[in-house]
Amino acid sequence: MAAPAHKMTAMPELSRAVADWVETVRELTQPRSVHWIEGNDAEARELTAQLVRARELTVLNAQEFPGCHLYRSSPNDVARVEHLTYICTRSQEDAGPNNHWMDPQQAHARMRELFRGCMRERTLYVIPYCMGPLESPMSRRGVEITDSPYVVLNMLIMTRAGRAALELIARDGRFVKGLHSIGELDPERRFIMHYPEELAIESYGSGYGGNALLGKKCHALRIASWQARTEGWLAEHMLIVGLQNPEGETHYIACAFPSACGKTNLAMLVPPESMPGWRVLTIGEDIAWLHPGPDGRLWAINPEAGCFGVVPGTNPQTNRNAYEMIRRDTLFTNVALTADNQPWWEGLTSGKPVLDWQGRPYDPARGPAAHPNSRFTVAARGNPSYSSRMEDPAGVPITAIVFGGRRREVAPLVYEARDWRHGVLVGASLASETTAAAVGQVGVVRRDPMAMQPFCGYNFGDYWQHWLEVGARLTRPPGVFHVNWFRRDSEGKFLWPGYGENLRVLAWMLDRCAGKAGATESPIGRLPLPADLNTRGLSIRPEALAALCSIDADVWRRECAQLREYLGGYGSHLPAALRAELEATERRLG
Ligand code: GTP
Ligand code: SPV
Ligand code: MN
């Protein structure tokens, strides 16, 4: 991406629009200096060295974890803050009951007071970035201004950032303006504001991932979902993965699971030994932008360039690819440390923590050693199952869409929607136990339609209508499925082994899409019988498998009643077709 230094123009000269905006922000925030991010390796190395000197980053054991660093956040800034995240549209109805709303003028006024003079003694960084391959017509650009060098390092990994992105902005003229300051890291002075009508974001008071890396959830989901609605595409909280079967045929699927419910792991799944010949090609692991193509299929790109993944639970048995990926050039946030400076987290089967995620001597009485939402930031290319199709400007065609939640009961291992319209209801019905990815209680079931509850930038009622309309334009729509890897027995143990074994379920889906595998009609959709799944080499009790492949009609009647009440909250915005689909399901349940 870097051009030879002697040929470079000063970056502000590339785009007047960006330079003017930076100047306005400089006057408001009063930084000591302004640094335009070029996006080359030397710059990243220098920023890293600077943070190491300032003791904000710790260099990890260079033999075992070469190029890796640890960052410890403020203990009160470890997750997304949904209660402080707002969609600021002129009309509250456009934001919908699914979002916190504030009047845009009121929000701007409030944020202006927080931002005033907030960068004194700090450097203001300008990060031009591109979401999606530089050459793709589906890509979109933005500029993040931040006073956090940690955020800069993350954005350099997570997006295509720097001069090349700014050149595209100069050509195209349009960009999302994202203003971020860590402020005082005071939870009482923290807001994440979105202005979809202005293509603008203002974030203050947090340095954590989704609150602060503005290209990610703020731009690529909340703002992009709004744009996607007006332009006829979809911006979704989905992984994208290619599955090559032993015959050499590859199909791509996109899966929407809520935060910390298995997208990264599925996107880089390691096939079980008893399924030889299968290959996994990772395209994306958190966000997908989906466009109807001229061939009537749905085409997907991954707007990101890296992964910001959950650390706990990662080990060579659960996911060898993930474990190998994070052993070099990785930025760890809030993990524990061993005596010889290796990162440590719950779920590792070797090593032992001496310092916890806050840098205190580890004391099990104070809770886990690594924060449950500790994260790794690493380039997508470091993944052993990385596929260069990720750089394809046309994206990849999608054969199946999979929704999934974390449900200890109710939802079976897998079921198939009857068609796209029913699939939209299945997506809208998604519910999942909350996780440590957001501040708040963990483990309570909440509705999380399409895994987008925290991320949809507009009224869910209008969003479901948009899904129906996108589907109507597809002559070869993907099959739609629902999965649950997280069913438990009465002792609280997972019924399904998960991880690599999930490929058995995915293989069934692809066979269904090809019209090959068997299935049984049920009131909620089509389920496999245990015999329809490839269970060769799988160690599972037959009763467990039978339980996973069945539904309890009473429980589902209750589930439908709850869904009906929830959907009713969207009033006249709820598409009639969804109400009709729900009624049909209720009739089938009797
Ligand atoms: P976000 O980055 O928050 O959007 O999360 P994600 O959906 O990418 O979740 P991720 O793959 O990081 O998984 C979150 C947690 O679930 C980790 O602790 C994983 O070890 C665990 N997990 C992932 N897949 C499975 C599975 O198939 N079964 C079980 N039991 N746990 C899983
Ligand atoms: C999630 O919470 O869904 C994440 C992490 O992927 S964050 O970037 O913080 O949104
Ligand atoms: Mn996510």
XYZ file of C-alpha atoms and ligand atoms in Angstrom:
633
model
C 0.000 0.000 0.000
C 2.942 2.346 0.723
C 4.353 4.524 -2.071
C 8.026 5.568 -2.112
C 8.438 8.423 0.362
C 9.907 10.951 -2.084
C 6.859 10.735 -4.360
C 4.257 11.216 -1.656
C 1.997 14.210 -1.493
C 1.015 15.425 1.939
C -2.133 13.460 2.823
C -4.396 16.440 3.619
C -3.879 17.602 0.036
C -5.486 14.444 -1.314
C -8.986 15.314 -0.149
C -10.215 18.792 0.631
C -13.421 17.426 2.158
C -11.519 15.279 4.646
C -8.967 18.029 5.395
C -11.750 20.546 6.085
C -13.491 18.163 8.456
C -10.212 17.368 10.258
C -9.613 21.104 10.682
C -13.071 21.590 12.245
C -12.445 18.723 14.643
C -8.954 20.038 15.455
C -10.405 23.388 16.453
C -12.993 21.702 18.653
C -10.743 19.122 20.335
C -7.459 21.113 20.554
C -4.895 18.303 20.091
C -1.161 18.836 20.509
C -0.549 17.476 17.011
C -2.265 15.847 14.043
C -1.034 12.556 12.527
C -2.438 11.273 9.236
C -2.195 7.480 9.076
C -0.351 6.306 5.941
C -0.983 2.614 6.540
C 2.518 1.188 6.152
C 4.406 -1.310 8.300
C 7.024 1.159 9.539
C 4.296 3.391 10.910
C 2.619 0.502 12.754
C 5.987 -0.577 14.191
C 6.722 2.952 15.390
C 3.287 3.323 17.025
C 3.720 -0.053 18.718
C 7.188 0.883 19.994
C 5.800 4.149 21.307
C 3.075 2.324 23.257
C 5.615 -0.171 24.615
C 7.813 2.733 25.828
C 4.767 4.310 27.460
C 4.039 0.920 29.140
C 0.593 0.768 27.573
C 1.595 -2.379 25.688
C 3.516 -5.361 27.082
C 5.725 -7.379 24.733
C 4.827 -11.071 25.076
C 7.210 -14.050 25.141
C 9.026 -13.695 21.812
C 9.813 -17.422 21.442
C 6.246 -18.635 21.915
C 4.327 -15.548 20.747
C 6.532 -13.605 18.309
C 5.258 -10.140 17.440
C 2.492 -10.334 20.063
C 1.528 -7.700 22.620
C -0.824 -7.358 25.559
C -2.995 -4.326 26.189
C -4.873 -3.909 29.472
C -7.925 -1.716 29.185
C -9.448 0.330 31.936
C -11.322 -2.250 34.091
C -14.607 -0.434 33.474
C -14.165 -0.483 29.697
C -14.207 -4.113 28.604
C -17.289 -4.548 26.391
C -19.861 -2.846 24.196
C -22.277 -0.535 25.971
C -25.676 -1.044 24.373
C -27.414 1.158 26.946
C -25.227 4.100 25.855
C -25.515 3.453 22.098
C -27.966 5.622 20.160
C -29.429 5.949 16.699
C -30.069 9.638 16.082
C -32.559 10.029 13.241
C -34.884 12.986 12.754
C -37.875 10.733 13.344
C -37.806 8.394 16.346
C -39.959 5.923 14.447
C -37.130 5.381 11.945
C -34.854 4.166 14.761
C -37.617 1.837 15.973
C -38.301 0.166 19.325
C -35.088 -1.860 18.866
C -32.852 1.205 19.327
C -32.182 3.903 21.882
C -32.958 7.167 20.140
C -31.922 10.752 20.583
C -32.791 13.814 18.519
C -29.763 14.510 16.255
C -29.424 18.158 17.251
C -29.633 17.350 20.917
C -27.095 14.527 20.505
C -24.664 16.721 18.560
C -24.919 19.455 21.210
C -24.240 16.987 23.972
C -21.282 15.432 22.169
C -19.815 18.817 21.241
C -19.517 19.649 24.931
C -17.769 16.338 25.620
C -15.375 16.726 22.661
C -14.521 20.384 23.402
C -10.803 20.520 24.258
C -10.731 16.744 24.954
C -7.508 16.093 22.967
C -5.271 18.646 24.729
C -1.843 17.043 25.313
C -2.826 14.267 22.901
C -2.223 13.441 19.247
C -5.199 13.473 16.899
C -4.917 10.555 14.457
C -6.719 10.630 11.115
C -7.444 7.107 9.853
C -8.861 6.904 6.327
C -10.139 3.355 5.827
C -11.875 1.190 3.294
C -14.408 -1.480 4.300
C -14.144 -4.259 1.707
C -11.535 -4.962 -0.987
C -10.116 -1.689 -2.367
C -11.318 -2.544 -5.887
C -14.810 -3.797 -5.005
C -17.881 -1.830 -6.085
C -19.484 -3.109 -2.854
C -16.822 -1.473 -0.645
C -17.407 1.739 1.290
C -15.017 4.238 2.817
C -14.798 6.149 6.063
C -12.450 8.285 8.111
C -12.012 7.789 11.829
C -10.503 10.545 13.917
C -9.271 9.252 17.274
C -6.933 10.208 20.107
C -6.167 6.570 20.977
C -3.054 4.985 19.445
C -4.437 1.594 20.585
C -7.479 2.229 18.403
C -5.161 3.146 15.503
C -3.274 -0.158 15.852
C -6.551 -2.081 15.886
C -7.941 -0.210 12.872
C -4.723 -0.902 10.952
C -5.368 -4.624 11.444
C -9.152 -4.610 11.102
C -9.523 -2.404 8.006
C -7.659 -1.447 4.856
C -6.439 1.819 6.328
C -4.206 4.625 5.106
C -3.242 6.433 1.943
C -4.883 4.030 -0.543
C -8.234 4.453 1.225
C -7.859 8.239 1.202
C -7.155 8.173 -2.527
C -10.423 6.297 -3.049
C -12.268 8.817 -0.876
C -10.798 11.629 -2.964
C -12.097 9.934 -6.108
C -15.536 8.986 -4.797
C -16.174 12.007 -2.537
C -18.350 10.091 -0.093
C -17.161 8.857 3.309
C -18.521 8.106 6.769
C -17.242 10.614 9.340
C -16.351 8.907 12.620
C -15.155 11.014 15.524
C -13.790 9.179 18.532
C -12.124 10.164 21.790
C -11.421 8.003 24.796
C -12.191 11.093 26.866
C -11.650 10.258 30.528
C -12.812 6.617 30.132
C -15.549 7.562 32.543
C -18.652 5.333 32.190
C -20.717 8.361 33.222
C -19.357 10.338 30.276
C -19.659 7.708 27.559
C -21.871 7.752 24.448
C -21.836 6.002 21.072
C -23.963 8.103 18.692
C -24.956 7.295 15.120
C -26.407 9.716 12.583
C -27.317 7.518 9.601
C -28.889 10.450 7.724
C -25.548 12.291 7.919
C -23.288 9.237 7.511
C -21.687 10.242 10.820
C -20.643 8.615 14.108
C -19.569 10.230 17.390
C -18.099 8.059 20.127
C -16.767 9.295 23.447
C -15.426 7.748 26.641
C -14.536 4.162 25.627
C -11.546 2.544 23.920
C -13.190 -0.903 23.572
C -13.711 -2.666 20.211
C -17.267 -2.136 19.082
C -17.464 1.212 20.882
C -14.238 2.608 19.461
C -13.146 0.827 16.250
C -15.698 2.818 14.304
C -15.252 0.956 11.013
C -16.663 -2.180 12.632
C -20.105 -2.240 14.245
C -20.773 1.518 14.032
C -20.020 1.887 10.319
C -20.145 -1.598 8.777
C -23.409 -2.512 10.540
C -25.385 0.428 11.971
C -24.677 3.033 9.296
C -24.274 0.453 6.515
C -27.573 -1.301 7.311
C -29.327 2.047 6.814
C -27.498 2.686 3.528
C -28.117 -0.900 2.444
C -31.847 -0.411 2.869
C -31.894 2.593 0.569
C -29.609 0.853 -1.952
C -31.134 -2.634 -2.004
C -28.573 -4.785 -0.174
C -27.988 -6.184 3.347
C -25.337 -5.412 5.998
C -25.327 -8.316 8.455
C -23.660 -9.686 11.599
C -22.554 -12.817 9.725
C -19.498 -14.931 9.088
C -18.808 -16.084 5.527
C -17.184 -19.479 4.967
C -16.544 -21.743 2.002
C -16.946 -25.506 2.436
C -15.223 -27.708 -0.094
C -16.551 -31.269 -0.109
C -14.442 -34.355 -0.891
C -15.657 -34.162 -4.517
C -13.961 -30.759 -4.750
C -17.148 -28.686 -4.951
C -17.170 -25.466 -2.896
C -20.237 -23.758 -1.453
C -20.254 -20.566 0.590
C -22.560 -20.008 3.536
C -23.236 -16.951 5.717
C -24.135 -17.428 9.378
C -25.660 -14.907 11.794
C -24.977 -15.804 15.426
C -25.127 -13.226 18.238
C -21.959 -11.869 19.837
C -19.725 -14.550 21.355
C -21.902 -17.358 19.930
C -19.416 -19.002 17.594
C -18.971 -17.075 14.313
C -15.172 -16.827 14.467
C -14.921 -20.502 15.389
C -17.236 -21.677 12.635
C -15.549 -19.459 10.036
C -12.224 -21.223 10.658
C -13.511 -24.648 11.612
C -11.148 -27.636 11.536
C -12.934 -30.663 9.971
C -13.024 -33.760 12.189
C -10.608 -36.532 11.236
C -13.549 -38.765 10.396
C -14.564 -36.366 7.589
C -11.508 -36.604 5.337
C -11.396 -34.566 2.148
C -13.341 -31.564 3.498
C -11.696 -28.121 3.326
C -12.715 -24.899 4.998
C -12.108 -21.503 3.364
C -12.523 -18.510 5.654
C -13.863 -15.355 4.009
C -15.185 -13.427 7.015
C -15.904 -13.996 10.687
C -18.096 -11.143 11.932
C -19.676 -8.992 9.219
C -21.058 -9.675 5.738
C -22.331 -7.267 3.097
C -24.743 -9.138 0.823
C -25.841 -8.000 -2.626
C -28.322 -9.543 -5.055
C -26.283 -10.371 -8.149
C -27.270 -10.254 -11.826
C -27.476 -14.073 -11.764
C -30.262 -13.984 -9.155
C -27.999 -15.245 -6.397
C -26.870 -13.412 -3.267
C -23.189 -12.347 -3.282
C -21.182 -11.542 -0.154
C -18.069 -9.621 0.760
C -16.353 -9.322 4.118
C -15.866 -5.606 4.765
C -13.132 -6.268 7.340
C -9.456 -7.194 7.008
C -8.858 -8.775 10.418
C -10.495 -10.557 13.333
C -11.336 -9.110 16.708
C -12.106 -12.409 18.375
C -13.058 -13.854 21.767
C -9.966 -15.398 23.418
C -11.386 -17.667 26.175
C -12.209 -21.159 24.997
C -9.603 -21.083 22.201
C -7.234 -24.065 22.320
C -5.675 -26.627 19.995
C -8.556 -29.088 20.618
C -11.496 -26.700 20.133
C -9.968 -24.820 17.206
C -6.424 -25.499 16.049
C -6.638 -22.842 13.340
C -7.613 -20.089 15.757
C -4.957 -21.195 18.199
C -2.254 -21.093 15.520
C -3.466 -17.792 14.130
C -3.040 -15.971 17.438
C 0.516 -17.191 18.097
C 2.130 -14.437 16.064
C 1.613 -10.724 15.345
C -1.450 -10.588 17.574
C -2.653 -7.802 19.827
C -4.233 -9.324 22.942
C -6.560 -7.299 25.137
C -7.298 -8.215 28.774
C -5.824 -11.723 28.936
C -3.806 -13.033 31.899
C -0.029 -13.629 31.929
C 2.101 -16.633 32.870
C 5.420 -16.372 34.752
C 7.300 -16.396 31.432
C 5.155 -13.682 29.840
C 2.876 -15.869 27.762
C -0.767 -14.887 27.429
C -3.128 -17.145 29.367
C -6.882 -17.584 29.361
C -9.600 -19.898 30.629
C -9.915 -22.938 28.367
C -6.168 -23.353 27.839
C -5.055 -26.768 28.971
C -1.427 -25.810 29.646
C 0.418 -23.047 31.507
C -0.802 -21.197 34.546
C -1.625 -17.562 35.205
C 0.405 -15.480 37.628
C -1.060 -12.076 36.743
C -4.756 -11.591 36.009
C -6.172 -9.396 33.214
C -5.824 -6.332 35.409
C -2.154 -7.099 36.086
C -2.779 -8.130 39.714
C -1.375 -11.348 41.216
C -3.874 -13.986 40.121
C -6.358 -14.922 42.840
C -9.144 -17.326 41.774
C -11.380 -15.783 44.433
C -11.509 -12.629 42.289
C -12.931 -14.460 39.267
C -11.405 -15.639 36.001
C -7.773 -14.807 35.197
C -8.559 -13.548 31.704
C -11.568 -11.303 31.237
C -14.453 -13.395 29.765
C -14.564 -10.867 26.912
C -10.790 -10.711 26.423
C -10.049 -10.380 22.708
C -7.387 -10.924 20.074
C -6.850 -8.597 17.128
C -5.083 -10.248 14.217
C -4.882 -9.918 10.432
C -7.198 -12.250 8.508
C -4.207 -13.535 6.517
C -2.714 -15.124 9.641
C -5.508 -17.703 9.661
C -4.386 -21.112 8.306
C -7.769 -21.432 6.530
C -7.633 -17.889 5.065
C -8.913 -17.816 1.488
C -7.754 -15.269 -1.083
C -11.386 -15.196 -2.302
C -11.711 -12.693 0.557
C -10.055 -10.198 -1.812
C -12.381 -10.986 -4.729
C -14.059 -7.671 -5.668
C -17.167 -9.607 -6.773
C -17.491 -11.458 -3.462
C -18.668 -15.059 -3.186
C -22.106 -16.555 -4.012
C -24.111 -17.699 -0.989
C -25.756 -21.138 -1.003
C -27.212 -21.028 2.524
C -27.942 -18.555 5.291
C -27.782 -19.897 8.831
C -29.216 -18.275 11.947
C -28.156 -19.563 15.327
C -28.485 -18.786 18.992
C -27.184 -19.926 22.328
C -30.151 -21.795 23.844
C -29.767 -24.319 26.628
C -33.245 -25.572 25.701
C -36.060 -25.115 23.151
C -34.130 -24.868 19.855
C -33.095 -28.167 18.203
C -29.624 -28.737 16.722
C -30.825 -27.689 13.272
C -33.925 -27.026 11.206
C -34.571 -25.773 7.712
C -36.959 -22.985 6.753
C -39.562 -23.847 4.094
C -38.593 -20.925 1.856
C -37.142 -17.379 2.026
C -40.291 -15.843 3.530
C -40.406 -18.445 6.283
C -36.651 -17.969 6.639
C -37.173 -14.292 7.426
C -39.500 -15.319 10.265
C -36.917 -17.844 11.479
C -34.283 -15.058 11.505
C -36.651 -12.632 13.204
C -37.410 -15.267 15.859
C -33.756 -15.642 16.881
C -33.271 -15.519 20.655
C -30.074 -16.167 22.554
C -28.498 -16.096 25.991
C -26.580 -12.865 26.584
C -22.758 -13.029 26.725
C -19.844 -10.983 28.071
C -19.490 -9.172 24.712
C -21.815 -6.460 26.030
C -22.013 -4.879 29.466
C -24.901 -6.361 31.497
C -26.170 -9.645 32.863
C -24.795 -12.776 31.181
C -26.869 -15.895 30.370
C -30.372 -14.453 30.108
C -32.375 -15.259 26.981
C -33.227 -12.199 24.934
C -34.624 -11.671 21.471
C -31.854 -11.002 18.973
C -33.400 -11.043 15.472
C -30.852 -11.931 12.785
C -28.199 -11.469 15.567
C -28.668 -7.745 14.825
C -30.421 -6.493 17.987
C -27.371 -4.381 18.987
C -26.454 -3.428 15.413
C -29.463 -2.653 13.204
C -29.365 1.072 12.411
C -33.132 1.377 11.882
C -36.572 0.053 12.776
C -36.578 -3.768 12.821
C -40.069 -3.766 11.281
C -38.730 -1.952 8.210
C -35.657 -4.180 8.265
C -37.721 -7.377 8.005
C -39.695 -5.816 5.153
C -36.368 -5.049 3.461
C -35.260 -8.669 3.904
C -38.487 -9.801 2.218
C -37.895 -7.382 -0.653
C -34.280 -8.464 -1.175
C -35.464 -12.085 -1.234
C -38.120 -11.272 -3.816
C -35.349 -10.105 -6.161
C -33.453 -13.412 -5.908
C -34.309 -16.046 -8.504
C -31.904 -18.459 -6.777
C -32.267 -17.553 -3.088
C -30.088 -19.289 -0.503
C -31.611 -21.978 1.690
C -32.286 -20.722 5.230
C -31.494 -22.719 8.379
C -31.445 -22.359 12.158
C -28.855 -24.021 14.416
C -28.164 -24.340 18.129
C -24.780 -25.708 19.226
C -25.535 -24.915 22.853
C -28.325 -27.302 24.004
C -27.611 -28.711 27.478
C -28.648 -31.742 29.469
C -30.170 -31.645 32.949
C -26.682 -31.443 34.451
C -25.808 -28.391 32.373
C -23.444 -30.233 30.007
C -23.493 -29.439 26.283
C -25.394 -32.148 24.387
C -23.525 -31.463 21.133
C -19.709 -31.514 20.932
C -19.644 -28.410 18.726
C -16.634 -26.814 17.031
C -15.255 -29.044 14.220
C -18.154 -31.483 14.585
C -20.505 -28.705 13.459
C -19.359 -29.553 9.922
C -21.690 -32.578 10.068
C -24.657 -30.243 10.348
C -23.331 -27.914 7.651
C -22.816 -30.870 5.311
C -26.469 -31.849 5.830
C -27.525 -28.307 4.932
C -25.515 -28.285 1.716
C -27.013 -31.646 0.788
C -30.481 -30.232 1.472
C -29.725 -27.287 -0.814
C -28.621 -29.763 -3.496
C -31.821 -31.774 -2.971
C -29.839 -34.775 -1.704
C -30.370 -35.254 2.055
C -33.443 -36.455 3.889
C -35.527 -34.385 6.308
C -38.768 -34.631 8.244
C -41.515 -32.001 8.252
C -42.175 -30.421 11.626
C -44.367 -27.450 12.588
C -41.311 -25.157 12.838
C -39.523 -26.366 9.711
C -37.692 -29.438 8.414
C -35.521 -31.426 10.814
C -33.016 -34.183 10.068
C -33.566 -37.589 11.614
C -30.363 -38.739 13.328
C -29.872 -41.092 10.352
C -29.860 -38.130 7.950
C -26.696 -36.746 9.583
C -23.210 -38.050 8.942
C -22.342 -39.501 12.357
C -19.413 -41.658 11.256
C -16.713 -41.298 13.919
C -18.873 -39.033 16.067
C -18.975 -39.884 19.723
C -22.402 -38.996 21.084
C -25.037 -40.910 23.030
C -27.992 -41.930 20.788
C -30.430 -40.390 23.307
C -28.561 -37.098 23.146
C -28.707 -37.085 19.343
C -32.406 -37.969 19.409
C -33.071 -35.098 21.827
C -31.110 -32.713 19.618
C -33.150 -33.705 16.569
C -36.595 -33.267 18.077
C -38.869 -30.501 19.288
C -41.394 -30.275 22.117
C -44.683 -28.882 20.734
C -45.760 -27.447 24.117
C -42.499 -25.595 24.535
C -42.786 -24.279 20.977
C -46.370 -23.107 21.486
C -45.047 -21.007 24.363
C -42.115 -19.819 22.255
C -44.527 -18.724 19.515
C -46.709 -16.863 22.008
C -43.645 -14.928 23.193
C -42.591 -14.245 19.621
C -46.082 -12.990 18.755
C -45.965 -10.545 21.655
C -42.471 -9.375 20.705
C -43.315 -8.870 17.021
C -46.509 -7.066 18.033
C -44.269 -4.368 19.534
C -43.405 -3.275 15.985
C -47.027 -2.303 15.290
C -47.744 -1.180 11.745
C -44.066 -1.621 10.787
C -44.364 -5.400 11.123
C -44.716 -6.876 7.607
C -48.041 -8.659 7.103
C -46.128 -11.547 5.511
C -44.291 -12.197 8.780
C -47.518 -12.165 10.774
C -48.941 -14.654 8.258
C -45.856 -16.895 8.591
C -46.164 -16.866 12.370
C -49.871 -17.720 12.166
C -49.087 -20.612 9.827
C -46.518 -21.953 12.314
C -49.014 -21.605 15.166
C -51.644 -23.489 13.141
C -49.199 -26.303 12.465
C -48.399 -26.513 16.178
C -52.138 -26.772 16.886
P -18.249 -11.955 18.364
O -16.843 -11.681 17.946
O -18.563 -11.432 19.726
O -19.274 -11.508 17.367
O -18.367 -13.541 18.599
P -18.360 -14.854 17.679
O -19.739 -15.148 17.236
O -17.308 -14.752 16.630
O -17.987 -15.993 18.742
P -16.701 -16.937 18.885
O -16.506 -17.853 17.714
O -15.554 -16.104 19.262
O -17.126 -17.851 20.119
C -17.455 -17.340 21.377
C -17.315 -18.392 22.432
O -18.122 -19.532 22.132
C -15.883 -18.896 22.602
O -15.606 -19.043 23.969
C -15.900 -20.232 21.901
O -14.939 -21.130 22.421
C -17.337 -20.720 22.136
N -17.824 -21.594 21.031
C -17.679 -21.367 19.697
N -18.209 -22.381 18.967
C -18.709 -23.263 19.860
C -19.400 -24.533 19.717
O -19.652 -25.033 18.620
N -19.777 -25.143 20.868
C -19.520 -24.605 22.098
N -19.915 -25.271 23.177
N -18.866 -23.430 22.268
C -18.478 -22.766 21.174
C -19.413 -8.361 19.089
O -19.637 -7.959 20.249
O -20.305 -8.834 18.357
C -18.034 -8.316 18.542
C -17.041 -7.547 19.278
O -17.788 -8.830 17.472
S -17.290 -5.833 19.011
O -16.338 -5.392 17.976
O -16.995 -5.153 20.263
O -18.615 -5.566 18.572
Mn -19.630 -9.526 16.456
